[in-house]
Every structure is written in C-alpha cells, then in structure tokens.
Amino acid sequence: MLARKSIIPEEYVLARIAAENLRKPRIRDRLRKARFIAKSGACNLAHKNIREQGRFLQDIFTTLVDLKWRHTLVIFTMSFLCSWLLFAIMWWLVAFAHGDIYAYMEKSAVEKSGLESTVCVTNVRSFTSAFLFSIEVQVTIGFGGRMMTEQCPLAITVLILQNIVGLIINAVMLGCIFMKTAQAHRRAETLIFSRHAVIAVRNGKLCFMFRVGDLRKSMIISASVRIQVVRKTTTPEGEVVPIHQLDIPVDNPINSNNIFLVAPLIICHVIDKRSPLYDISATDLVNQDLEVIVILEGVVETTGITTQARTSYIAEEIQWGHRFVSIVTEEEGVYSVDYSKFGNTVKVAAPRCSARELDEKPSILIQTLQKSELSHQNSLRKRNSMRRNNSMRRNNSIRRNNSSLIVPKVQFMTPEGNQNTSAS
C-alpha cells in the first residue's frame, strides 16, 4: 500500500473513483406491486371494517375449522373443562338440596355406610368430589367410589342431560379436529409449480408456458388447470377496476382443461388474438403491471376430497426467450423424473416482438431462426477451432517432451587415436 501511494497520488485515485461512479447510472428499483396471490398460493388480501361479526357465529363449525391450531386446542380444552365445571356445580347443588352433604358431615363412619341407600349420589361430600363425579359421568370412567341411586329423580335428569351435552361436545370438537387435519390445502403442499414462467416459440406461435408437478405417487383425479390475468384497468367511463380478471385458454389436444398429472407437465397457453398478452412485446413486459394466476384443481385419489393449488407470476418472473429443460428420462424400462431440474430453463431463439406483430409479419420468425442458426454454426466453428488449437498445443508439448528425453551421443578417444562413440 505504501508503494502504491507513492507511485499514484491519492487525489488522482479519488478523482478516478468518482468518475467511475458517475459513469455508472444509478437506476432506482421500481416499487414492487403487491401481488394478489403469493407464490405459496395464499391470497394477499386483508378484510377490514367488517361490522357484521355475528355472521361468523352462525356458521360456528366452519369458524372453528378456519381458526389457527393454537386457538382450536384452547377451545377444545376449555369446552370440556367448562362442561365438567358446570355439571359439577349442578351435582353439588343436587347433593346440597337433598341434604347429602350435611348427612355425611354429621354422621360417623359407621353410620355413613347406611347412607348409601338414602343419598342421591354416594360419596359426594364436597365440590371436589362433585367435580370428580362429573368427569366420571361425562367421560364414562366409572371408578366405583361414587354412583347414582334411585332416590332422586332430579339427579337422574341431570345425568341424562350431561350425557347428551357430552356427546354433542365430543362430536363437534372431534369433527373439527378431523377436518383440520384432513383439509384440502394440505394435499396441495405436494403440488409444485415452476418458480418462473417462460415465453417461447412452439409450433410457430408465441406461447406462455409454466411447469406443474406432483411429488406424491397417489394421483390427482380429474385435474384441471385454469389461468387468469389480473391487472388494473380503467373503463372508457373513467371507472378504475383495481382487480380485473381475464380468463385465458389453455392449449390442450383433447379440447378440455383436464390433465393426466402422472409426471411433471408443461402447461402451454398460445398467445393469440383472444389472449391479453397479444399486444405485449419483450420490452413492454418489463413495464407491465399484470399478474398471471394459475389454479390447479382436482380430486385426491386416497381421500376423495377436492383440492386446489394456486400460484402466480408477475412480470419480473416471466422469462422471454427461454424454454424448460427435459427432466423425464427412460432408465431400464422405467421413466425417471429429476426434480432437481424442475425449474431450470435454457435460452432459445425467440422474436422480441409481440404476437400481433408476429402474425402481421411472419418473416420475423424466419429471420430470428436464421440468425439463431448462424450463431449456432459460428459457435460450433469456434468450438472446433478451439479444440484443434488445443490438440495442436498438446501435440507440440508432447514432441518437446520426447525431444528432451533423447540420449546424447558422447565420443571417447583411445590411446591409439581411434574414436569410439557410446551413449551415456
């Protein structure tokens, strides 16, 4: 550092750094638009100022299923505890009104054995014993220390009422737990989409493509794919529609949206006159404020529940002039899928113009393909020339090594004056 400072003045270095910083234009990152559907499939929507909160209580079962797990477990625990406490109070009041508590307090141990035929519930002496009896009745444990007698019709009524309430609580809470564990979006966790979508030429048409796959061996029956474009539009009357949804068709040879998702598939949308991407070129795509939403629906083969997986692609996640690499190969009579290359793409030749311009001037596609073919041939020539140069260098280096290994000849003089040559 000292030698560098002595050779190059510090003022010159600072001026050069400042000049380099001025040459590089600083481009501010464009504010990212809030996407409507996250990559995980969750809806990025917040509900505010809902005044009629009572509508959620009218569908209490769906409300319980939609709650988070910690809230559901708290409600599950508190429902049983509250029911046990409520009926414990009722059993204590029955024993108190019948005089069983005073009878156990005043009688001796010998006389208490004769009270079993006159009290409503045996061995209910306090609120604690009433709480334990309430748990035994509702959970049907039956330890045998406390039991009903036929002296109190009111106690029999309370017993029937607690059994009915306990069955209702068990049915609701266990059904809620089962529905939460078997929700349809759990199956959607193994339905994956490619992180990026691509636009390339397929069969002479510009196509919007993405890849979808299923990680499980159990299939999705009657799987269908729907694609929508969400963008902000303004009507001729001046009305601003913040979320304007447009359906775009999916290219399918069987004229339906159903797919056979046994292996990862590339879903293709042909950009034609019906497509909202018809007038968008490669340069316009960067500045477009749009979001392409993909919805995959189907029936789970093992449970029969309809599931739905969602994702979306914004303009920054659409790669123009790329194509997905092949990930399905045949190995020893079995088709093998390499999921490590699921989202990998390669750059291919594609016109940078819009689909409308391509339909009006088909020669653009031919010129693009010719240019790509020429560039491909030039790259092949460069590779061949580099290989030839490398092979020539290797041959020269081998010749040099061989020449250095040749044994030199040495001449010896004999006393008679004859010369004998030998190799040493």
Coordinates of C-alpha atoms in Angstrom, one line a residue:
M1 CA 0.0 0.0 0.0
L2 CA 2.9 2.4 0.7
A3 CA 4.5 1.8 -2.7
R4 CA 1.1 2.3 -4.4
K5 CA 0.5 5.6 -2.6
S6 CA 4.0 6.8 -3.6
I7 CA 3.5 5.9 -7.3
I8 CA -0.2 7.0 -7.7
P9 CA -1.2 10.2 -6.0
E10 CA -4.2 9.9 -3.7
E11 CA -6.0 12.8 -5.3
Y12 CA -5.9 11.0 -8.7
V13 CA -7.3 7.8 -7.2
L14 CA -10.2 9.6 -5.6
A15 CA -11.0 11.5 -8.8
R16 CA -10.9 8.3 -10.8
I17 CA -13.3 6.5 -8.4
A18 CA -15.7 9.5 -8.5
A19 CA -15.6 9.5 -12.3
E20 CA -16.3 5.7 -12.5
N21 CA -19.3 6.2 -10.2
L22 CA -20.6 9.0 -12.3
R23 CA -20.4 6.9 -15.4
K24 CA -22.5 4.1 -13.9
P25 CA -26.1 5.2 -14.0
R26 CA -28.0 4.5 -10.8
I27 CA -31.3 3.0 -11.6
R28 CA -33.8 3.1 -8.8
D29 CA -35.6 -0.1 -8.3
R30 CA -39.2 0.1 -9.3
L31 CA -41.7 -0.2 -6.5
R32 CA -42.9 -3.7 -6.4
K33 CA -46.6 -4.1 -6.8
A34 CA -48.5 -6.0 -4.2
R35 CA -49.3 -9.4 -5.7
F36 CA -52.8 -10.8 -5.4
I37 CA -51.7 -14.4 -5.0
A38 CA -48.5 -15.3 -3.2
K39 CA -46.1 -17.9 -4.6
S40 CA -47.3 -20.3 -1.9
G41 CA -50.9 -19.9 -3.0
A42 CA -52.1 -17.7 -0.2
C43 CA -54.4 -14.8 -1.0
N44 CA -52.7 -11.5 -0.2
L45 CA -55.9 -9.8 0.9
A46 CA -56.9 -8.2 4.2
H47 CA -60.5 -7.9 5.3
K48 CA -61.1 -4.7 7.3
N49 CA -64.0 -2.9 8.9
I50 CA -66.4 -5.9 9.0
R51 CA -69.3 -4.7 11.0
E52 CA -71.5 -7.9 11.0
Q53 CA -69.2 -10.1 13.0
G54 CA -72.2 -12.3 14.1
R55 CA -72.3 -13.9 10.7
F56 CA -69.2 -16.0 11.6
L57 CA -71.0 -17.4 14.7
Q58 CA -73.9 -18.5 12.5
D59 CA -71.5 -21.0 10.9
I60 CA -69.6 -21.9 14.0
F61 CA -68.2 -25.2 12.7
T62 CA -66.5 -23.5 9.7
T63 CA -65.2 -20.8 12.0
L64 CA -63.7 -23.4 14.3
V65 CA -62.1 -25.2 11.3
D66 CA -60.6 -21.9 10.0
L67 CA -59.0 -21.0 13.3
K68 CA -55.4 -21.5 13.9
W69 CA -54.3 -24.6 15.7
R70 CA -53.4 -22.9 19.0
H71 CA -56.9 -21.3 19.2
T72 CA -58.6 -24.6 18.3
L73 CA -56.7 -26.5 21.0
V74 CA -57.6 -23.8 23.6
I75 CA -61.3 -24.0 22.6
F76 CA -61.1 -27.8 22.7
T77 CA -59.7 -27.9 26.2
M78 CA -61.9 -25.1 27.6
S79 CA -65.1 -26.7 26.2
F80 CA -64.5 -29.9 28.2
L81 CA -63.3 -28.1 31.3
C82 CA -66.3 -25.7 31.3
S83 CA -68.7 -28.5 30.9
W84 CA -67.2 -30.5 33.7
L85 CA -67.2 -27.5 36.0
L86 CA -70.8 -26.6 35.1
F87 CA -72.2 -30.1 35.8
A88 CA -70.0 -30.3 38.9
I89 CA -71.9 -27.2 40.2
M90 CA -75.2 -28.9 39.3
W91 CA -74.2 -32.2 41.1
W92 CA -73.1 -30.2 44.2
L93 CA -76.4 -28.3 44.2
V94 CA -78.4 -31.6 43.9
A95 CA -76.4 -33.0 46.8
F96 CA -76.8 -29.8 48.8
A97 CA -80.6 -29.5 48.2
H98 CA -81.1 -33.2 49.1
G99 CA -79.1 -32.8 52.3
D100 CA -76.4 -35.3 51.4
I101 CA -73.5 -33.1 52.3
Y102 CA -74.8 -32.4 55.8
A103 CA -75.6 -36.1 56.3
Y104 CA -72.0 -37.0 55.5
M105 CA -70.7 -34.3 57.8
E106 CA -72.9 -35.2 60.8
K107 CA -72.9 -39.0 60.7
S108 CA -70.0 -41.1 61.9
A109 CA -68.0 -43.6 59.8
V110 CA -70.2 -46.5 60.9
E111 CA -73.4 -44.6 60.2
K112 CA -72.1 -43.3 56.8
S113 CA -72.3 -46.9 55.4
G114 CA -76.1 -46.8 55.9
L115 CA -76.5 -43.6 53.9
E116 CA -75.8 -45.1 50.5
S117 CA -79.5 -46.1 50.1
T118 CA -80.8 -42.6 51.0
V119 CA -78.5 -40.1 49.2
C120 CA -78.7 -39.1 45.6
V121 CA -75.0 -39.8 44.8
T122 CA -72.8 -41.8 47.1
N123 CA -69.6 -40.2 48.5
V124 CA -70.3 -36.7 47.2
R125 CA -69.2 -34.8 50.3
S126 CA -67.7 -31.6 48.7
F127 CA -67.3 -29.7 45.5
T128 CA -64.1 -31.6 44.7
S129 CA -66.0 -34.9 44.9
A130 CA -68.8 -33.5 42.8
F131 CA -66.2 -32.4 40.1
L132 CA -64.7 -35.8 40.1
F133 CA -68.1 -37.4 39.7
S134 CA -68.9 -35.0 36.8
I135 CA -65.7 -36.2 35.0
E136 CA -66.6 -39.8 35.6
V137 CA -70.1 -39.4 34.2
Q138 CA -69.2 -37.4 31.1
V139 CA -66.0 -39.5 30.2
T140 CA -67.7 -42.8 31.4
I141 CA -64.7 -43.7 33.5
G142 CA -66.7 -45.2 36.5
F143 CA -64.1 -45.8 39.2
G144 CA -66.9 -47.3 41.5
G145 CA -66.4 -45.0 44.5
R146 CA -69.3 -42.7 43.5
M147 CA -72.5 -43.8 41.9
M148 CA -76.1 -42.8 41.4
T149 CA -79.0 -44.1 43.5
E150 CA -82.8 -44.2 42.7
Q151 CA -83.7 -41.7 45.4
C152 CA -83.5 -38.5 43.3
P153 CA -85.4 -38.1 40.0
L154 CA -83.6 -34.7 39.7
A155 CA -80.2 -36.4 39.7
I156 CA -81.4 -38.8 37.0
T157 CA -82.4 -35.9 34.9
V158 CA -79.0 -34.2 35.4
L159 CA -77.3 -37.5 34.4
I160 CA -79.2 -37.7 31.1
L161 CA -78.6 -34.0 30.3
Q162 CA -74.8 -34.3 30.9
N163 CA -74.6 -37.4 28.7
I164 CA -76.4 -35.6 25.8
V165 CA -74.2 -32.4 26.2
G166 CA -71.0 -34.6 26.4
L167 CA -71.9 -36.4 23.2
I168 CA -72.5 -33.1 21.4
I169 CA -69.2 -31.6 22.6
N170 CA -67.4 -34.8 21.5
A171 CA -69.0 -34.8 18.1
V172 CA -68.3 -31.1 17.4
M173 CA -64.7 -31.0 18.7
L174 CA -63.6 -34.3 17.2
G175 CA -65.1 -33.4 13.9
C176 CA -63.4 -30.1 13.9
I177 CA -60.0 -31.7 14.7
F178 CA -60.5 -34.3 11.9
M179 CA -61.5 -31.6 9.4
K180 CA -58.4 -29.5 10.3
T181 CA -56.1 -32.5 9.8
A182 CA -57.7 -33.5 6.5
Q183 CA -58.1 -30.1 4.9
A184 CA -57.7 -30.0 1.2
H185 CA -54.8 -27.5 1.2
R186 CA -52.6 -30.0 3.0
R187 CA -52.6 -32.1 -0.2
A188 CA -51.7 -29.0 -2.2
E189 CA -48.4 -28.7 -0.4
T190 CA -47.0 -31.5 -2.7
L191 CA -48.3 -29.9 -5.9
I192 CA -45.5 -27.7 -7.1
F193 CA -45.1 -25.1 -9.8
S194 CA -42.1 -23.7 -11.6
R195 CA -40.7 -20.5 -10.0
H196 CA -40.6 -18.8 -13.4
A197 CA -42.8 -18.9 -16.4
V198 CA -41.4 -18.6 -19.9
I199 CA -42.4 -17.2 -23.3
A200 CA -41.0 -19.0 -26.3
V201 CA -42.0 -20.2 -29.8
R202 CA -43.8 -23.5 -30.0
N203 CA -45.3 -24.8 -33.3
G204 CA -44.7 -21.4 -34.9
K205 CA -46.6 -19.5 -32.2
L206 CA -45.5 -17.5 -29.2
C207 CA -46.6 -19.4 -26.1
F208 CA -46.8 -18.7 -22.4
M209 CA -45.6 -21.8 -20.5
F210 CA -45.0 -23.0 -17.0
R211 CA -44.4 -26.4 -15.4
V212 CA -46.5 -28.2 -12.8
G213 CA -45.8 -31.4 -11.0
D214 CA -47.0 -33.7 -8.2
L215 CA -44.5 -35.1 -5.7
R216 CA -46.7 -37.9 -4.4
K217 CA -47.4 -41.2 -6.1
S218 CA -51.1 -41.0 -5.4
M219 CA -52.7 -39.2 -8.3
I220 CA -55.0 -36.2 -8.6
I221 CA -58.1 -37.4 -10.4
S222 CA -59.8 -35.1 -13.0
A223 CA -57.1 -32.5 -12.6
S224 CA -57.8 -29.2 -14.4
V225 CA -55.8 -26.0 -14.9
R226 CA -57.2 -22.5 -15.2
I227 CA -55.2 -19.4 -15.9
Q228 CA -56.3 -15.8 -15.2
V229 CA -54.7 -12.5 -15.8
V230 CA -55.2 -9.9 -13.0
R231 CA -54.5 -6.3 -13.8
K232 CA -55.6 -2.8 -13.0
T233 CA -57.8 -1.3 -15.8
T234 CA -59.8 1.8 -16.5
T235 CA -63.1 1.7 -18.3
P236 CA -64.0 4.3 -21.0
E237 CA -66.3 5.9 -18.5
G238 CA -63.3 6.5 -16.2
E239 CA -64.1 3.8 -13.6
V240 CA -60.9 2.2 -12.2
V241 CA -61.1 -1.5 -11.7
P242 CA -58.2 -2.5 -9.4
I243 CA -58.6 -6.2 -9.8
H244 CA -59.8 -7.0 -13.3
Q245 CA -59.8 -10.7 -14.0
L246 CA -59.5 -12.2 -17.5
D247 CA -59.6 -15.9 -18.3
I248 CA -57.1 -17.2 -20.8
P249 CA -57.4 -20.5 -22.6
V250 CA -55.0 -23.4 -22.1
D251 CA -53.7 -25.3 -25.1
N252 CA -54.8 -29.0 -24.7
P253 CA -55.1 -31.5 -27.6
I254 CA -58.2 -33.1 -26.1
N255 CA -60.2 -29.9 -26.1
S256 CA -60.6 -29.8 -22.3
N257 CA -58.7 -28.4 -19.3
N258 CA -58.3 -31.9 -17.7
I259 CA -54.7 -33.2 -17.5
F260 CA -53.2 -36.5 -16.6
L261 CA -50.7 -35.4 -13.9
V262 CA -48.7 -38.6 -13.6
A263 CA -45.4 -36.8 -14.4
P264 CA -44.5 -33.1 -14.5
L265 CA -46.2 -31.3 -17.4
I266 CA -45.5 -28.1 -19.2
I267 CA -48.8 -26.2 -19.4
C268 CA -49.0 -24.1 -22.6
H269 CA -51.1 -21.0 -23.5
V270 CA -50.9 -19.9 -27.1
I271 CA -50.7 -16.1 -27.3
D272 CA -53.3 -15.4 -30.0
K273 CA -56.0 -12.7 -30.5
R274 CA -58.0 -14.0 -27.5
S275 CA -55.1 -13.6 -25.2
P276 CA -54.5 -10.5 -23.1
L277 CA -50.8 -10.9 -23.8
Y278 CA -51.3 -10.5 -27.5
D279 CA -50.0 -6.9 -27.7
I280 CA -47.1 -7.3 -25.3
S281 CA -43.6 -7.5 -26.5
A282 CA -40.4 -8.3 -24.6
T283 CA -39.6 -4.7 -23.9
D284 CA -43.1 -3.9 -22.9
L285 CA -43.3 -6.9 -20.5
V286 CA -40.9 -5.3 -18.0
N287 CA -43.1 -2.3 -17.5
Q288 CA -46.4 -4.2 -17.5
D289 CA -48.4 -4.2 -14.2
L290 CA -50.0 -7.6 -14.5
E291 CA -50.2 -10.9 -12.7
V292 CA -50.9 -14.3 -14.2
I293 CA -52.7 -16.5 -11.7
V294 CA -52.6 -20.3 -12.1
I295 CA -55.2 -22.6 -10.4
L296 CA -54.9 -26.4 -10.3
E297 CA -57.9 -28.3 -9.1
G298 CA -58.6 -32.0 -8.7
V299 CA -59.9 -34.8 -6.5
V300 CA -57.4 -36.5 -4.2
E301 CA -57.3 -40.2 -5.1
T302 CA -56.9 -41.5 -1.5
T303 CA -59.5 -39.3 0.3
G304 CA -61.9 -38.2 -2.4
I305 CA -61.6 -34.5 -1.2
T306 CA -61.3 -31.8 -3.8
T307 CA -58.1 -29.9 -3.5
Q308 CA -56.8 -26.7 -5.1
A309 CA -53.3 -25.4 -5.6
R310 CA -52.5 -21.8 -6.6
T311 CA -49.6 -19.7 -7.6
S312 CA -49.0 -16.5 -9.7
Y313 CA -46.4 -15.0 -12.0
I314 CA -45.7 -11.3 -12.1
A315 CA -43.8 -9.6 -15.0
E316 CA -40.4 -10.0 -13.3
E317 CA -41.0 -13.8 -13.1
I318 CA -41.7 -14.3 -16.8
Q319 CA -38.6 -15.1 -18.9
W320 CA -38.8 -14.2 -22.5
G321 CA -36.9 -16.4 -24.9
H322 CA -36.4 -19.4 -22.6
R323 CA -37.5 -23.0 -22.6
F324 CA -37.8 -25.6 -19.8
V325 CA -35.2 -28.4 -19.9
S326 CA -36.3 -32.0 -20.1
I327 CA -36.4 -33.8 -16.8
V328 CA -38.1 -37.1 -17.8
T329 CA -35.8 -39.9 -18.9
E330 CA -36.2 -43.6 -19.5
E331 CA -33.9 -45.8 -17.4
E332 CA -34.0 -49.6 -17.6
G333 CA -37.7 -49.6 -18.7
V334 CA -38.8 -47.1 -16.1
Y335 CA -39.5 -43.4 -16.5
S336 CA -37.4 -41.3 -14.2
V337 CA -38.0 -37.7 -13.1
D338 CA -35.2 -35.5 -12.0
Y339 CA -36.8 -32.9 -9.8
S340 CA -33.5 -31.0 -9.3
K341 CA -34.0 -29.6 -12.8
F342 CA -37.7 -28.9 -12.3
G343 CA -37.4 -25.1 -12.8
N344 CA -34.3 -25.0 -15.0
T345 CA -34.6 -23.2 -18.3
V346 CA -32.3 -22.7 -21.3
K347 CA -32.2 -19.7 -23.6
V348 CA -33.6 -20.2 -27.1
A349 CA -34.3 -18.1 -30.2
A350 CA -37.5 -16.2 -29.9
P351 CA -38.6 -12.9 -31.6
R352 CA -38.7 -9.9 -29.3
C353 CA -41.8 -8.5 -30.9
S354 CA -45.4 -9.1 -29.8
A355 CA -47.7 -11.8 -31.0
R356 CA -49.6 -9.3 -33.0
E357 CA -46.5 -8.1 -34.9
L358 CA -45.5 -11.7 -35.4
D359 CA -48.9 -12.5 -37.0
E360 CA -48.7 -9.5 -39.2
K361 CA -45.1 -10.1 -40.3
P362 CA -44.3 -13.9 -40.3
S363 CA -40.9 -13.2 -41.8
I364 CA -39.7 -12.0 -38.3
L365 CA -39.8 -15.6 -37.1
I366 CA -37.9 -16.9 -40.1
Q367 CA -35.2 -14.2 -39.7
T368 CA -34.9 -14.9 -36.0
L369 CA -34.5 -18.7 -36.6
Q370 CA -31.9 -18.0 -39.4
K371 CA -29.9 -15.7 -37.0
S372 CA -30.0 -18.3 -34.3
E373 CA -28.9 -21.0 -36.8
L374 CA -26.0 -18.8 -37.9
S375 CA -25.0 -18.0 -34.4
H376 CA -25.2 -21.7 -33.6
Q377 CA -22.9 -22.6 -36.5
N378 CA -20.5 -19.9 -35.6
S379 CA -20.3 -21.2 -32.0
L380 CA -19.7 -24.7 -33.4
R381 CA -16.9 -23.4 -35.6
K382 CA -15.3 -21.6 -32.6
R383 CA -15.5 -24.7 -30.5
N384 CA -14.0 -26.8 -33.3
S385 CA -11.2 -24.3 -33.8
M386 CA -10.5 -24.2 -30.1
R387 CA -10.4 -28.0 -30.0
R388 CA -7.9 -28.0 -32.9
N389 CA -5.7 -25.4 -31.3
N390 CA -5.8 -27.4 -28.0
S391 CA -4.9 -30.6 -29.8
M392 CA -2.0 -28.9 -31.7
R393 CA -0.7 -27.5 -28.4
R394 CA -0.8 -30.8 -26.8
N395 CA 1.0 -32.4 -29.7
N396 CA 3.7 -29.8 -29.6
S397 CA 4.2 -30.2 -25.9
I398 CA 4.4 -34.0 -26.4
R399 CA 7.1 -33.5 -29.1
R400 CA 9.1 -31.2 -26.9
N401 CA 8.9 -33.7 -24.0
N402 CA 10.0 -36.5 -26.3
S403 CA 12.9 -34.5 -27.7
S404 CA 14.2 -33.7 -24.2
L405 CA 14.2 -37.4 -23.4
I406 CA 16.6 -38.3 -26.4
V407 CA 20.0 -39.6 -25.0
P408 CA 23.0 -37.5 -26.3
K409 CA 26.0 -39.2 -28.0
V410 CA 29.5 -39.0 -26.3
Q411 CA 32.8 -39.6 -28.1
F412 CA 35.8 -41.2 -26.4
M413 CA 39.4 -41.0 -27.5
T414 CA 41.5 -44.2 -27.3
P415 CA 45.3 -44.2 -26.9
E416 CA 45.6 -45.5 -30.5
G417 CA 43.7 -42.4 -31.7
N418 CA 40.5 -44.2 -32.6
Q419 CA 37.2 -42.7 -31.8
N420 CA 34.6 -44.8 -30.1
T421 CA 31.1 -43.4 -29.7
S422 CA 28.9 -44.5 -26.9
A423 CA 25.7 -43.4 -25.3
S424 CA 25.7 -42.4 -21.7

